[in-house]
Amino acid sequence: MAKETTTYSISELAQEFGVTTRTIRHYEDMQLLLPERQGQKRIYSAADRIKLKLIVRGKRIGLSLQESGELLHMYEPGRNNVDQLERMLEYIGASRQKLSQQLRDISTMLDELDKAEAGCKAELKSLRKVADPK
């Protein structure tokens, strides 16, 4: 008995993962996804679906497409994939560092905005008193 293989169209995957078909084609151009072709029609396998899921998840945690691609290419079914997991941890650490710095920068900017706002309000109050000295 032949095993039935689940396949997906580009529009099905785009809808499922909330990306555009153009985005998926871009991932193909970068060799991150390699669907089969039937003429102009793309046929995506369950493995392609998993790769797309990992790419989308990688983007959410701050990985570049190049980094996601490197991790995908490091995967070897049936192996322990220690190197892949260690690289993933490196990328997670770098992303965490970058986000922490961005949080510090945002906090500094918010403090500066608070100071500027307080200064503007004080100056405005002072100017209104001079204009209307009741």
PDB file of C-alpha atoms in Angstrom:
ATOM      1  CA  MET A   1       0.000   0.000   0.000  1.00  0.00           C
ATOM      2  CA  ALA A   2       1.443   3.396  -1.012  1.00  0.00           C
ATOM      3  CA  LYS A   3       1.896   5.936   1.744  1.00  0.00           C
ATOM      4  CA  GLU A   4      -0.118   9.116   1.120  1.00  0.00           C
ATOM      5  CA  THR A   5       2.025  12.249   1.254  1.00  0.00           C
ATOM      6  CA  THR A   6       0.568  15.532   2.373  1.00  0.00           C
ATOM      7  CA  THR A   7       1.366  18.433   0.095  1.00  0.00           C
ATOM      8  CA  TYR A   8       0.554  22.122   0.229  1.00  0.00           C
ATOM      9  CA  SER A   9       0.059  24.920  -2.244  1.00  0.00           C
ATOM     10  CA  ILE A  10       1.855  28.229  -1.891  1.00  0.00           C
ATOM     11  CA  SER A  11      -1.403  29.964  -0.990  1.00  0.00           C
ATOM     12  CA  GLU A  12      -2.195  27.399   1.721  1.00  0.00           C
ATOM     13  CA  LEU A  13       1.191  27.936   3.360  1.00  0.00           C
ATOM     14  CA  ALA A  14       0.988  31.703   3.004  1.00  0.00           C
ATOM     15  CA  GLN A  15      -2.394  31.729   4.730  1.00  0.00           C
ATOM     16  CA  GLU A  16      -1.336  29.315   7.482  1.00  0.00           C
ATOM     17  CA  PHE A  17       1.787  31.276   8.427  1.00  0.00           C
ATOM     18  CA  GLY A  18       0.503  34.784   7.773  1.00  0.00           C
ATOM     19  CA  VAL A  19       3.030  35.616   5.058  1.00  0.00           C
ATOM     20  CA  THR A  20       2.601  36.578   1.438  1.00  0.00           C
ATOM     21  CA  THR A  21       3.174  34.264  -1.492  1.00  0.00           C
ATOM     22  CA  ARG A  22       5.844  36.735  -2.569  1.00  0.00           C
ATOM     23  CA  THR A  23       7.642  36.139   0.742  1.00  0.00           C
ATOM     24  CA  ILE A  24       7.574  32.387   0.167  1.00  0.00           C
ATOM     25  CA  ARG A  25       8.942  32.839  -3.355  1.00  0.00           C
ATOM     26  CA  HIS A  26      11.717  34.998  -1.849  1.00  0.00           C
ATOM     27  CA  TYR A  27      12.595  32.133   0.505  1.00  0.00           C
ATOM     28  CA  GLU A  28      12.772  29.879  -2.542  1.00  0.00           C
ATOM     29  CA  ASP A  29      15.114  32.348  -4.273  1.00  0.00           C
ATOM     30  CA  MET A  30      17.339  32.127  -1.192  1.00  0.00           C
ATOM     31  CA  GLN A  31      17.241  28.296  -1.445  1.00  0.00           C
ATOM     32  CA  LEU A  32      15.524  28.008   1.952  1.00  0.00           C
ATOM     33  CA  LEU A  33      12.570  26.178   0.412  1.00  0.00           C
ATOM     34  CA  LEU A  34      12.758  23.849  -2.569  1.00  0.00           C
ATOM     35  CA  PRO A  35       9.260  22.811  -3.643  1.00  0.00           C
ATOM     36  CA  GLU A  36       8.581  20.380  -6.452  1.00  0.00           C
ATOM     37  CA  ARG A  37       7.152  21.834  -9.645  1.00  0.00           C
ATOM     38  CA  GLN A  38       4.328  20.746 -11.877  1.00  0.00           C
ATOM     39  CA  GLY A  39       4.665  23.245 -14.687  1.00  0.00           C
ATOM     40  CA  GLN A  40       4.235  26.644 -13.028  1.00  0.00           C
ATOM     41  CA  LYS A  41       2.576  25.124  -9.938  1.00  0.00           C
ATOM     42  CA  ARG A  42       4.636  24.741  -6.774  1.00  0.00           C
ATOM     43  CA  ILE A  43       4.054  21.650  -4.645  1.00  0.00           C
ATOM     44  CA  TYR A  44       5.297  21.965  -1.060  1.00  0.00           C
ATOM     45  CA  SER A  45       6.018  18.920   1.086  1.00  0.00           C
ATOM     46  CA  ALA A  46       5.503  18.459   4.819  1.00  0.00           C
ATOM     47  CA  ALA A  47       9.266  19.106   5.178  1.00  0.00           C
ATOM     48  CA  ASP A  48       8.879  22.433   3.320  1.00  0.00           C
ATOM     49  CA  ARG A  49       6.040  23.341   5.686  1.00  0.00           C
ATOM     50  CA  ILE A  50       8.233  22.624   8.713  1.00  0.00           C
ATOM     51  CA  LYS A  51      11.078  24.676   7.218  1.00  0.00           C
ATOM     52  CA  LEU A  52       8.723  27.605   6.643  1.00  0.00           C
ATOM     53  CA  LYS A  53       7.464  27.294  10.211  1.00  0.00           C
ATOM     54  CA  LEU A  54      11.069  27.434  11.474  1.00  0.00           C
ATOM     55  CA  ILE A  55      11.912  30.420   9.252  1.00  0.00           C
ATOM     56  CA  VAL A  56       8.876  32.354  10.507  1.00  0.00           C
ATOM     57  CA  ARG A  57       9.705  31.445  14.116  1.00  0.00           C
ATOM     58  CA  GLY A  58      13.331  32.462  13.540  1.00  0.00           C
ATOM     59  CA  LYS A  59      12.235  35.871  12.257  1.00  0.00           C
ATOM     60  CA  ARG A  60      10.076  36.346  15.366  1.00  0.00           C
ATOM     61  CA  ILE A  61      13.085  35.782  17.622  1.00  0.00           C
ATOM     62  CA  GLY A  62      15.318  38.063  15.593  1.00  0.00           C
ATOM     63  CA  LEU A  63      17.191  35.680  13.313  1.00  0.00           C
ATOM     64  CA  SER A  64      18.133  36.860   9.858  1.00  0.00           C
ATOM     65  CA  LEU A  65      17.128  34.755   6.881  1.00  0.00           C
ATOM     66  CA  GLN A  66      20.793  33.905   6.402  1.00  0.00           C
ATOM     67  CA  GLU A  67      21.000  32.623   9.982  1.00  0.00           C
ATOM     68  CA  SER A  68      17.799  30.606   9.589  1.00  0.00           C
ATOM     69  CA  GLY A  69      19.137  29.178   6.341  1.00  0.00           C
ATOM     70  CA  GLU A  70      22.384  28.173   7.997  1.00  0.00           C
ATOM     71  CA  LEU A  71      20.480  26.370  10.750  1.00  0.00           C
ATOM     72  CA  LEU A  72      18.226  24.611   8.242  1.00  0.00           C
ATOM     73  CA  HIS A  73      21.204  23.441   6.213  1.00  0.00           C
ATOM     74  CA  MET A  74      22.941  22.149   9.349  1.00  0.00           C
ATOM     75  CA  TYR A  75      20.048  19.809  10.168  1.00  0.00           C
ATOM     76  CA  GLU A  76      20.757  16.149   9.489  1.00  0.00           C
ATOM     77  CA  PRO A  77      17.885  13.714  10.083  1.00  0.00           C
ATOM     78  CA  GLY A  78      18.893  10.792  12.261  1.00  0.00           C
ATOM     79  CA  ARG A  79      21.831  12.680  13.805  1.00  0.00           C
ATOM     80  CA  ASN A  80      22.037  14.379  17.203  1.00  0.00           C
ATOM     81  CA  ASN A  81      22.534  17.819  15.586  1.00  0.00           C
ATOM     82  CA  VAL A  82      24.615  19.154  18.490  1.00  0.00           C
ATOM     83  CA  ASP A  83      26.352  21.668  16.196  1.00  0.00           C
ATOM     84  CA  GLN A  84      23.016  23.008  14.989  1.00  0.00           C
ATOM     85  CA  LEU A  85      21.695  23.415  18.525  1.00  0.00           C
ATOM     86  CA  GLU A  86      24.895  25.103  19.707  1.00  0.00           C
ATOM     87  CA  ARG A  87      24.698  27.543  16.787  1.00  0.00           C
ATOM     88  CA  MET A  88      21.052  28.219  17.594  1.00  0.00           C
ATOM     89  CA  LEU A  89      22.026  29.057  21.172  1.00  0.00           C
ATOM     90  CA  GLU A  90      24.674  31.469  19.855  1.00  0.00           C
ATOM     91  CA  TYR A  91      22.072  33.213  17.708  1.00  0.00           C
ATOM     92  CA  ILE A  92      19.593  33.352  20.580  1.00  0.00           C
ATOM     93  CA  GLY A  93      22.250  34.920  22.816  1.00  0.00           C
ATOM     94  CA  ALA A  94      23.159  37.511  20.186  1.00  0.00           C
ATOM     95  CA  SER A  95      19.497  38.344  19.582  1.00  0.00           C
ATOM     96  CA  ARG A  96      18.884  38.669  23.319  1.00  0.00           C
ATOM     97  CA  GLN A  97      21.868  41.029  23.641  1.00  0.00           C
ATOM     98  CA  LYS A  98      20.649  43.171  20.762  1.00  0.00           C
ATOM     99  CA  LEU A  99      17.131  43.395  22.189  1.00  0.00           C
ATOM    100  CA  SER A 100      18.461  44.240  25.656  1.00  0.00           C
ATOM    101  CA  GLN A 101      20.469  47.097  24.163  1.00  0.00           C
ATOM    102  CA  GLN A 102      17.400  48.313  22.287  1.00  0.00           C
ATOM    103  CA  LEU A 103      15.424  48.265  25.547  1.00  0.00           C
ATOM    104  CA  ARG A 104      18.107  50.369  27.247  1.00  0.00           C
ATOM    105  CA  ASP A 105      18.106  52.784  24.297  1.00  0.00           C
ATOM    106  CA  ILE A 106      14.314  53.080  24.398  1.00  0.00           C
ATOM    107  CA  SER A 107      14.375  53.681  28.137  1.00  0.00           C
ATOM    108  CA  THR A 108      16.946  56.449  27.673  1.00  0.00           C
ATOM    109  CA  MET A 109      14.854  58.021  24.908  1.00  0.00           C
ATOM    110  CA  LEU A 110      11.705  57.884  27.057  1.00  0.00           C
ATOM    111  CA  ASP A 111      13.581  59.622  29.888  1.00  0.00           C
ATOM    112  CA  GLU A 112      14.711  62.331  27.456  1.00  0.00           C
ATOM    113  CA  LEU A 113      11.143  62.746  26.174  1.00  0.00           C
ATOM    114  CA  ASP A 114       9.885  63.077  29.769  1.00  0.00           C
ATOM    115  CA  LYS A 115      12.458  65.809  30.441  1.00  0.00           C
ATOM    116  CA  ALA A 116      11.651  67.645  27.208  1.00  0.00           C
ATOM    117  CA  GLU A 117       7.920  67.413  27.899  1.00  0.00           C
ATOM    118  CA  ALA A 118       8.320  68.665  31.472  1.00  0.00           C
ATOM    119  CA  GLY A 119      10.465  71.561  30.213  1.00  0.00           C
ATOM    120  CA  CYS A 120       7.906  72.499  27.561  1.00  0.00           C
ATOM    121  CA  LYS A 121       5.037  72.362  30.061  1.00  0.00           C
ATOM    122  CA  ALA A 122       6.940  74.499  32.583  1.00  0.00           C
ATOM    123  CA  GLU A 123       7.842  77.071  29.913  1.00  0.00           C
ATOM    124  CA  LEU A 124       4.271  77.119  28.621  1.00  0.00           C
ATOM    125  CA  LYS A 125       2.904  77.631  32.134  1.00  0.00           C
ATOM    126  CA  SER A 126       5.394  80.461  32.688  1.00  0.00           C
ATOM    127  CA  LEU A 127       4.481  82.132  29.375  1.00  0.00           C
ATOM    128  CA  ARG A 128       0.757  81.866  30.124  1.00  0.00           C
ATOM    129  CA  LYS A 129       1.265  83.540  33.513  1.00  0.00           C
ATOM    130  CA  VAL A 130       3.089  86.442  31.850  1.00  0.00           C
ATOM    131  CA  ALA A 131       0.391  86.767  29.161  1.00  0.00           C
ATOM    132  CA  ASP A 132      -2.484  86.612  31.671  1.00  0.00           C
ATOM    133  CA  PRO A 133      -1.166  87.832  35.058  1.00  0.00           C
ATOM    134  CA  LYS A 134      -4.604  87.832  36.865  1.00  0.00           C
TER     135      LYS A 134
END
